[in-house]
Tab-separated table of C-alpha atoms in Angstrom:
chain	number	residue	atom	x	y	z
I	1	MET	CA	-26.059	-0.474	35.018
I	2	PRO	CA	-25.839	-0.001	39.048
I	3	VAL	CA	-25.726	-3.048	40.710
I	4	THR	CA	-28.115	-3.039	43.022
I	5	THR	CA	-26.488	-3.998	46.753
I	6	THR	CA	-29.027	-5.407	49.745
I	7	TYR	CA	-27.506	-7.389	51.541
I	8	PRO	CA	-23.399	-7.236	52.839
I	9	GLY	CA	-20.853	-9.601	50.211
I	10	VAL	CA	-19.609	-8.992	47.000
I	11	TYR	CA	-21.283	-8.370	44.053
I	12	ILE	CA	-19.923	-9.084	40.715
I	13	GLU	CA	-20.500	-5.592	38.490
I	14	GLU	CA	-19.732	-5.651	33.914
I	15	LEU	CA	-18.346	-2.040	33.400
I	16	ALA	CA	-18.249	-0.859	28.986
I	17	SER	CA	-14.260	-1.513	28.215
I	18	THR	CA	-12.651	2.301	28.235
I	19	ALA	CA	-9.192	0.376	26.644
I	20	LEU	CA	-8.322	2.274	23.006
I	21	SER	CA	-7.183	0.542	20.587
I	22	VAL	CA	-5.505	0.577	17.468
I	23	SER	CA	-7.571	-1.756	14.523
I	24	ALA	CA	-6.030	-1.873	11.112
I	25	ASN	CA	-8.187	-0.959	8.048
I	26	ALA	CA	-8.344	-2.465	5.012
I	27	THR	CA	-4.937	-1.874	2.955
I	28	ALA	CA	-5.542	-1.983	-0.668
I	29	VAL	CA	-8.445	-0.251	-1.959
I	30	PRO	CA	-7.367	0.104	-5.506
I	31	VAL	CA	-9.423	3.719	-7.326
I	32	PHE	CA	-9.582	3.367	-11.132
I	33	ALA	CA	-9.027	6.051	-13.322
I	34	PHE	CA	-11.028	5.538	-17.235
I	35	ALA	CA	-11.383	7.999	-19.439
I	36	GLY	CA	-13.377	11.088	-19.175
I	37	ASP	CA	-13.876	14.402	-17.298
I	38	SER	CA	-15.448	16.371	-14.493
I	39	SER	CA	-18.891	16.090	-16.425
I	40	SER	CA	-18.726	12.053	-17.202
I	41	ALA	CA	-19.767	9.555	-15.052
I	42	ALA	CA	-20.077	9.342	-10.710
I	43	VAL	CA	-18.109	7.588	-8.719
I	44	THR	CA	-18.992	4.256	-9.199
I	45	ARG	CA	-18.358	0.454	-7.046
I	46	ILE	CA	-17.686	-1.782	-8.326
I	47	HIS	CA	-17.995	-5.465	-6.159
I	48	SER	CA	-17.168	-7.543	-8.458
I	49	TRP	CA	-16.157	-8.541	-12.500
I	50	LEU	CA	-20.114	-9.897	-12.746
I	51	GLU	CA	-21.088	-5.901	-11.635
I	52	PHE	CA	-19.423	-4.465	-13.597
I	53	THR	CA	-20.927	-5.936	-17.106
I	54	SER	CA	-24.005	-5.443	-15.808
I	55	THR	CA	-23.437	-1.321	-15.615
I	56	PRO	CA	-23.509	-0.106	-19.673
I	57	GLU	CA	-22.458	2.640	-18.538
I	58	PHE	CA	-18.814	1.350	-19.298
I	59	SER	CA	-18.668	0.074	-22.549
I	60	ASP	CA	-14.828	1.579	-23.211
I	61	PRO	CA	-12.029	-1.685	-24.064
I	62	THR	CA	-9.820	-0.589	-22.297
I	63	LEU	CA	-10.939	-0.715	-19.026
I	64	ASN	CA	-13.181	-4.046	-20.281
I	65	ALA	CA	-9.884	-5.652	-19.790
I	66	CYS	CA	-8.315	-4.023	-16.858
I	67	ILE	CA	-11.021	-4.905	-14.689
I	68	ARG	CA	-11.128	-8.549	-16.127
I	69	THR	CA	-7.653	-9.237	-15.253
I	70	TYR	CA	-7.278	-7.112	-12.157
I	71	PHE	CA	-10.727	-8.750	-11.065
I	72	GLU	CA	-8.002	-12.505	-12.550
I	73	ASN	CA	-5.335	-11.078	-10.588
I	74	GLY	CA	-7.218	-11.235	-7.121
I	75	GLY	CA	-9.018	-7.958	-7.392
I	76	GLY	CA	-11.761	-7.220	-4.605
I	77	PRO	CA	-13.711	-3.882	-4.266
I	78	CYS	CA	-12.753	-0.940	-6.016
I	79	TYR	CA	-13.960	2.655	-7.468
I	80	LEU	CA	-13.421	4.316	-10.971
I	81	VAL	CA	-13.792	7.229	-10.779
I	82	PRO	CA	-13.346	10.112	-14.282
I	83	THR	CA	-9.448	11.143	-15.077
I	84	GLY	CA	-10.571	14.504	-14.720
I	85	SER	CA	-12.040	14.256	-11.797
I	86	MET	CA	-9.529	12.494	-9.232
I	87	GLU	CA	-8.350	14.816	-7.401
I	88	LEU	CA	-11.796	16.538	-6.364
I	89	GLU	CA	-12.904	12.843	-5.228
I	90	VAL	CA	-10.654	10.891	-4.222
I	91	PRO	CA	-10.312	12.810	-1.241
I	92	LYS	CA	-14.038	11.504	-0.208
I	93	LEU	CA	-13.533	7.958	-0.501
I	94	ASP	CA	-12.156	7.327	2.839
I	95	ASP	CA	-11.539	3.939	2.285
I	96	ALA	CA	-9.093	4.394	-1.060
I	97	THR	CA	-5.962	3.452	-0.150
I	98	LEU	CA	-4.520	3.044	-4.635
I	99	LEU	CA	-4.772	4.792	-7.460
I	100	VAL	CA	-4.903	2.707	-10.928
I	101	ALA	CA	-3.484	4.678	-14.023
I	102	ALA	CA	-5.019	1.590	-16.209
I	103	GLY	CA	-4.146	3.165	-18.847
I	104	GLN	CA	-4.681	6.213	-18.571
I	105	GLU	CA	-2.269	9.565	-17.977
I	106	ILE	CA	-2.527	10.459	-14.577
I	107	GLY	CA	0.091	12.269	-13.169
I	108	THR	CA	-1.100	15.940	-12.558
I	109	ALA	CA	-4.058	13.853	-9.538
I	110	VAL	CA	-0.270	11.498	-8.593
I	111	THR	CA	1.561	14.870	-7.526
I	112	ALA	CA	-1.366	16.343	-6.122
I	113	LEU	CA	-2.835	12.955	-3.541
I	114	CYS	CA	-0.221	10.684	-3.249
I	115	THR	CA	2.171	12.735	-1.267
I	116	GLU	CA	2.628	12.871	2.872
I	117	GLY	CA	-0.119	11.893	5.370
I	118	LYS	CA	-2.469	11.172	2.185
I	119	ASN	CA	-2.005	7.398	2.395
I	120	LEU	CA	-2.429	6.649	-1.223
I	121	PHE	CA	-0.180	5.096	-3.165
I	122	ALA	CA	0.046	5.293	-6.679
I	123	ILE	CA	0.970	2.344	-9.782
I	124	LEU	CA	1.240	3.173	-13.081
I	125	ASP	CA	2.229	2.490	-16.651
I	126	GLY	CA	5.741	1.737	-17.812
I	127	PRO	CA	5.901	3.568	-21.727
I	128	THR	CA	4.209	1.393	-24.567
I	129	GLN	CA	7.625	0.802	-26.937
I	130	PRO	CA	10.390	-0.625	-25.158
I	131	PRO	CA	11.565	2.965	-24.188
I	132	ALA	CA	15.584	4.238	-25.520
I	133	SER	CA	16.765	5.333	-22.448
I	134	VAL	CA	16.294	6.024	-18.893
I	135	GLY	CA	15.725	9.209	-19.865
I	136	ALA	CA	13.153	8.699	-21.863
I	137	ILE	CA	10.495	7.814	-19.124
I	138	THR	CA	8.051	10.032	-18.496
I	139	GLY	CA	6.797	11.709	-14.761
I	140	THR	CA	7.755	12.741	-11.919
I	141	ALA	CA	9.736	10.589	-8.542
I	142	ASN	CA	7.870	9.892	-6.603
I	143	GLU	CA	8.330	7.181	-3.721
I	144	TYR	CA	4.410	7.063	-3.131
I	145	ALA	CA	4.225	5.742	-6.839
I	146	ALA	CA	5.622	2.607	-8.479
I	147	ILE	CA	5.927	1.697	-12.108
I	148	TYR	CA	5.495	-1.094	-14.109
I	149	TYR	CA	7.129	-2.772	-17.905
I	150	PRO	CA	5.802	-4.609	-20.034
I	151	TRP	CA	1.751	-3.285	-21.225
I	152	LEU	CA	0.254	-7.144	-20.959
I	153	GLN	CA	-1.405	-9.070	-24.179
I	154	ALA	CA	-4.495	-11.452	-24.008
I	155	SER	CA	-5.985	-13.876	-26.039
I	156	TRP	CA	-9.777	-12.218	-25.257
I	157	THR	CA	-9.142	-9.002	-26.347
I	158	THR	CA	-7.289	-7.336	-29.178
I	159	VAL	CA	-6.511	-4.391	-26.831
I	160	ASP	CA	-3.199	-3.945	-24.664
I	161	ILE	CA	-3.884	-4.482	-21.052
I	162	PRO	CA	-2.003	-1.774	-18.945
I	163	PRO	CA	0.068	-3.368	-16.512
I	164	SER	CA	-1.221	-1.501	-13.362
I	165	ALA	CA	-4.174	-2.773	-14.401
I	166	ALA	CA	-2.849	-6.830	-13.262
I	167	VAL	CA	-0.784	-5.532	-10.432
I	168	ALA	CA	-3.370	-3.936	-8.835
I	169	GLY	CA	-5.032	-6.920	-8.117
I	170	ALA	CA	-1.591	-8.990	-7.609
I	171	TYR	CA	-1.675	-6.069	-4.629
I	172	CYS	CA	-4.988	-7.136	-3.504
I	173	LEU	CA	-3.839	-11.281	-2.524
I	174	ASN	CA	-0.794	-9.599	-1.836
I	175	ASP	CA	-2.212	-7.660	1.163
I	176	ARG	CA	-4.356	-10.345	2.311
I	177	SER	CA	-2.343	-13.649	2.358
I	178	ARG	CA	0.991	-12.480	3.405
I	179	GLY	CA	0.427	-8.228	4.247
I	180	VAL	CA	1.380	-5.101	3.903
I	181	TRP	CA	5.183	-5.349	4.296
I	182	LYS	CA	5.834	-8.063	2.121
I	183	ALA	CA	6.688	-6.713	-1.584
I	184	PRO	CA	3.627	-7.713	-4.171
I	185	ALA	CA	6.566	-9.366	-6.112
I	186	ASN	CA	7.462	-12.424	-7.680
I	187	MET	CA	3.384	-13.224	-8.076
I	188	ALA	CA	2.452	-15.114	-11.101
I	189	LEU	CA	-0.446	-13.054	-13.127
I	190	GLN	CA	-3.610	-15.320	-14.446
I	191	GLY	CA	-6.358	-14.844	-16.820
I	192	GLY	CA	-3.823	-16.029	-19.567
I	193	VAL	CA	-1.986	-12.626	-19.612
I	194	LEU	CA	1.632	-12.142	-21.430
I	195	PRO	CA	3.810	-9.728	-21.208
I	196	LYS	CA	3.870	-7.116	-24.796
I	197	TYR	CA	7.652	-7.661	-24.906
I	198	ARG	CA	9.992	-9.780	-23.231
I	199	VAL	CA	12.881	-8.364	-21.360
I	200	SER	CA	16.502	-9.149	-20.014
I	201	ASP	CA	18.361	-8.650	-17.606
I	202	THR	CA	20.889	-6.579	-19.238
I	203	PHE	CA	16.888	-4.431	-19.625
I	204	GLN	CA	16.001	-4.657	-16.615
I	205	GLY	CA	19.659	-3.534	-14.760
I	206	ALA	CA	19.264	-0.105	-16.847
I	207	HIS	CA	15.976	0.103	-15.452
I	208	THR	CA	16.280	-1.016	-12.079
I	209	THR	CA	18.460	2.736	-10.252
I	210	GLY	CA	17.497	5.785	-11.132
I	211	ASP	CA	14.889	8.458	-10.618
I	212	LYS	CA	11.773	6.442	-12.200
I	213	ALA	CA	12.910	2.449	-11.525
I	214	LEU	CA	10.765	0.390	-14.311
I	215	ASN	CA	9.710	-3.015	-12.404
I	216	MET	CA	9.359	-5.521	-15.451
I	217	ILE	CA	6.985	-8.477	-15.841
I	218	ARG	CA	9.340	-10.720	-17.407
I	219	GLN	CA	8.143	-14.594	-18.480
I	220	PHE	CA	11.361	-17.755	-17.783
I	221	ASN	CA	11.177	-20.277	-19.447
I	222	ASN	CA	8.604	-19.836	-21.480
I	223	GLY	CA	6.158	-19.863	-17.245
I	224	SER	CA	3.574	-17.412	-16.233
I	225	PRO	CA	4.381	-13.913	-16.416
I	226	LEU	CA	5.624	-12.603	-12.542
I	227	ILE	CA	6.157	-9.189	-11.046
I	228	TRP	CA	9.861	-9.276	-10.965
I	229	GLY	CA	10.450	-5.683	-9.518
I	230	ALA	CA	9.510	-3.584	-6.093
I	231	ARG	CA	11.172	-0.694	-6.334
I	232	THR	CA	8.958	2.780	-6.272
I	233	SER	CA	10.015	5.628	-8.960
I	234	LYS	CA	11.605	7.873	-6.391
I	235	ALA	CA	15.737	7.353	-6.955
I	236	ALA	CA	16.854	3.848	-5.579
I	237	THR	CA	19.715	6.381	-3.351
I	238	GLU	CA	16.895	7.404	-0.834
I	239	GLU	CA	17.407	3.861	0.780
I	240	GLU	CA	14.584	4.844	3.262
I	241	TRP	CA	11.655	5.070	0.634
I	242	ARG	CA	12.728	2.338	-2.307
I	243	TYR	CA	11.174	0.005	-2.013
I	244	VAL	CA	7.552	-0.760	-2.700
I	245	PRO	CA	6.115	-2.562	0.664
I	246	VAL	CA	8.458	-0.427	2.629
I	247	ARG	CA	6.602	2.849	1.739
I	248	ARG	CA	3.084	1.110	1.791
I	249	LEU	CA	3.606	0.009	5.511
I	250	PHE	CA	4.413	3.280	7.000
I	251	ASN	CA	0.927	4.302	4.371
I	252	SER	CA	-1.063	1.928	5.925
I	253	ALA	CA	0.173	2.344	9.269
I	254	GLU	CA	0.016	6.187	9.879
I	255	LYS	CA	-3.911	5.205	8.698
I	256	ASP	CA	-4.769	3.272	10.983
I	257	ILE	CA	-3.080	5.362	14.051
I	258	GLY	CA	-4.225	8.095	13.009
I	259	ASP	CA	-7.780	7.470	12.262
I	260	THR	CA	-8.291	5.533	16.234
I	261	MET	CA	-6.200	8.411	17.934
I	262	GLN	CA	-8.838	11.153	16.725
I	263	THR	CA	-11.064	8.821	19.233
I	264	LEU	CA	-8.302	11.234	21.902
I	265	MET	CA	-9.548	14.188	20.747
I	266	TYR	CA	-10.273	17.067	23.358
I	267	GLU	CA	-9.921	14.757	25.708
I	268	PRO	CA	-7.744	15.381	28.608
I	269	ASN	CA	-4.837	15.692	28.150
I	270	SER	CA	-3.002	14.348	30.590
I	271	GLN	CA	-0.213	11.250	31.911
I	272	PRO	CA	-3.782	8.937	31.515
I	273	THR	CA	-4.494	9.861	27.749
I	274	TRP	CA	-0.101	9.793	26.935
I	275	GLU	CA	-0.994	6.232	28.991
I	276	ARG	CA	-4.308	5.064	27.092
I	277	ALA	CA	-2.705	6.038	23.368
I	278	ARG	CA	0.562	4.788	24.031
I	279	SER	CA	-0.707	1.406	25.091
I	280	ALA	CA	-2.745	1.095	22.094
I	281	ILE	CA	0.041	2.011	19.711
I	282	SER	CA	1.912	-0.388	21.333
I	283	ASN	CA	0.210	-2.864	21.216
I	284	TYR	CA	-0.944	-2.311	17.400
I	285	LEU	CA	2.808	-2.533	16.762
I	286	TYR	CA	3.077	-5.306	18.970
I	287	SER	CA	0.836	-7.733	16.453
I	288	LEU	CA	2.319	-6.313	13.401
I	289	TRP	CA	6.393	-6.997	14.810
I	290	ARG	CA	4.698	-10.810	15.336
I	291	GLN	CA	2.882	-11.523	12.289
I	292	GLY	CA	6.721	-10.495	10.161
I	293	GLY	CA	5.744	-7.032	8.716
I	294	LEU	CA	8.532	-5.593	11.430
I	295	ALA	CA	12.382	-6.794	12.011
I	296	GLY	CA	14.163	-7.011	14.781
I	297	ALA	CA	13.818	-9.940	16.903
I	298	ARG	CA	13.188	-8.252	20.283
I	299	GLU	CA	9.652	-6.212	20.570
I	300	GLU	CA	12.516	-2.799	21.688
I	301	GLU	CA	14.594	-3.219	18.228
I	302	ALA	CA	11.681	-3.469	16.551
I	303	TYR	CA	9.372	-0.266	17.155
I	304	PHE	CA	9.345	2.176	19.776
I	305	VAL	CA	6.221	4.655	20.720
I	306	LYS	CA	7.224	8.155	22.816
I	307	ILE	CA	5.054	10.295	24.298
I	308	GLY	CA	5.125	12.731	27.309
I	309	LEU	CA	6.508	15.391	29.096
I	310	ASN	CA	9.535	16.756	28.043
I	311	VAL	CA	9.824	13.589	26.120
I	312	THR	CA	7.825	14.440	23.074
I	313	MET	CA	5.743	17.745	24.363
I	314	SER	CA	6.446	20.924	25.576
I	315	PRO	CA	4.668	22.440	28.121
I	316	ASP	CA	3.998	25.026	26.068
I	317	ASP	CA	3.220	22.244	23.580
I	318	ILE	CA	0.680	21.162	26.425
I	319	ASN	CA	-0.360	24.875	26.805
I	320	ASP	CA	-1.239	24.761	22.716
I	321	GLY	CA	-3.428	21.564	23.671
I	322	LYS	CA	-0.902	19.458	20.708
I	323	MET	CA	-0.564	15.803	22.635
I	324	ILE	CA	2.200	14.494	20.453
I	325	VAL	CA	3.463	10.819	19.920
I	326	GLN	CA	6.871	10.159	18.250
I	327	VAL	CA	6.762	5.631	16.734
I	328	GLY	CA	9.259	4.290	15.240
I	329	MET	CA	9.282	1.091	13.309
I	330	ALA	CA	12.058	-1.016	12.081
I	331	ALA	CA	10.297	-1.985	8.774
I	332	VAL	CA	11.756	-5.455	7.378
I	333	ARG	CA	13.251	-4.704	2.880
I	334	PRO	CA	12.450	-7.613	0.521
I	335	ALA	CA	15.797	-9.786	-0.320
I	336	GLU	CA	16.112	-8.293	-3.805
I	337	PHE	CA	19.538	-9.426	-4.254
I	338	ILE	CA	19.947	-12.646	-3.359
I	339	ILE	CA	24.366	-13.667	-3.437
I	340	LEU	CA	25.511	-17.369	-3.495
I	341	GLN	CA	28.487	-18.192	-2.967
I	342	PHE	CA	30.022	-21.137	-4.043
I	343	THR	CA	33.821	-21.960	-2.385
I	344	GLN	CA	35.556	-24.548	-4.139
I	345	ASP	CA	37.209	-26.928	-1.074
I	346	VAL	CA	40.300	-28.101	-3.480
I	347	ALA	CA	41.966	-30.082	-0.284
I	348	GLN	CA	39.053	-32.291	-0.711
């Protein structure tokens, strides 16, 4: 409300801030596939295991085992979508970030939905039996997907449990406790699940490189099973998107920044607007760096934000209504190979 001035002096007026800020969205909201076509049940949002068991239309034992182990491993709110409806329904779910195979064949949906700019990442199941060779792994190599092996077993169910379900819960727990930039690996699986097959170092070594790498679930010294891998299914030679946390970090940042930039639609394409955008994105990336999500000892080593005439835009771009922002991030990568070098000092 405008201040009414009646006498000479200093008046105080509080104004709503016009500063722009980038808000962080939830990074792990899974969509579980279940057996069904486009005529099956509509999309269902589930918040807990109790809520799921109170929904009578979901009686499939495999789906039942998937959702139970998902929540037991740290899962939060999720969606259930018929496999045949995923390509149609998932784009309507603004907060969805993960596709979970849950024992279903969702390769077509992954190809269609897990692509650049759509901010979705797929958690897929490896083969139900030990593969005879690397070439036996089916599916399409995709930097927006990761494959987990082997399937799981538990005393509380007679069906084999798709590993993607337990891993999806671990993704949720990892993002809440550490951050999307931390690899969801070296995490113990809960709920009494065990890998159906033991995995050796030799077997994992043979299936870690190349397209369609398998992320193993391993049991060491009869301890709790651990997620032992953080590779996307893209060829390991493509270093930029080799690791799950790198791909998911960029997915998350692209969504957060993209959502915020929508508030600048139809604003004047001029210096004040550019500075608002630059400042908001820089503050967001600074916070990410301070939390440990970006590499670099100094801010300028961790990220950059560029915008401006003859910097990211030409006069023709501005005349065409284009506001172009360039964002660079130095993503942290997981310590996948820890090499200990021991030297014996014979002189002593």
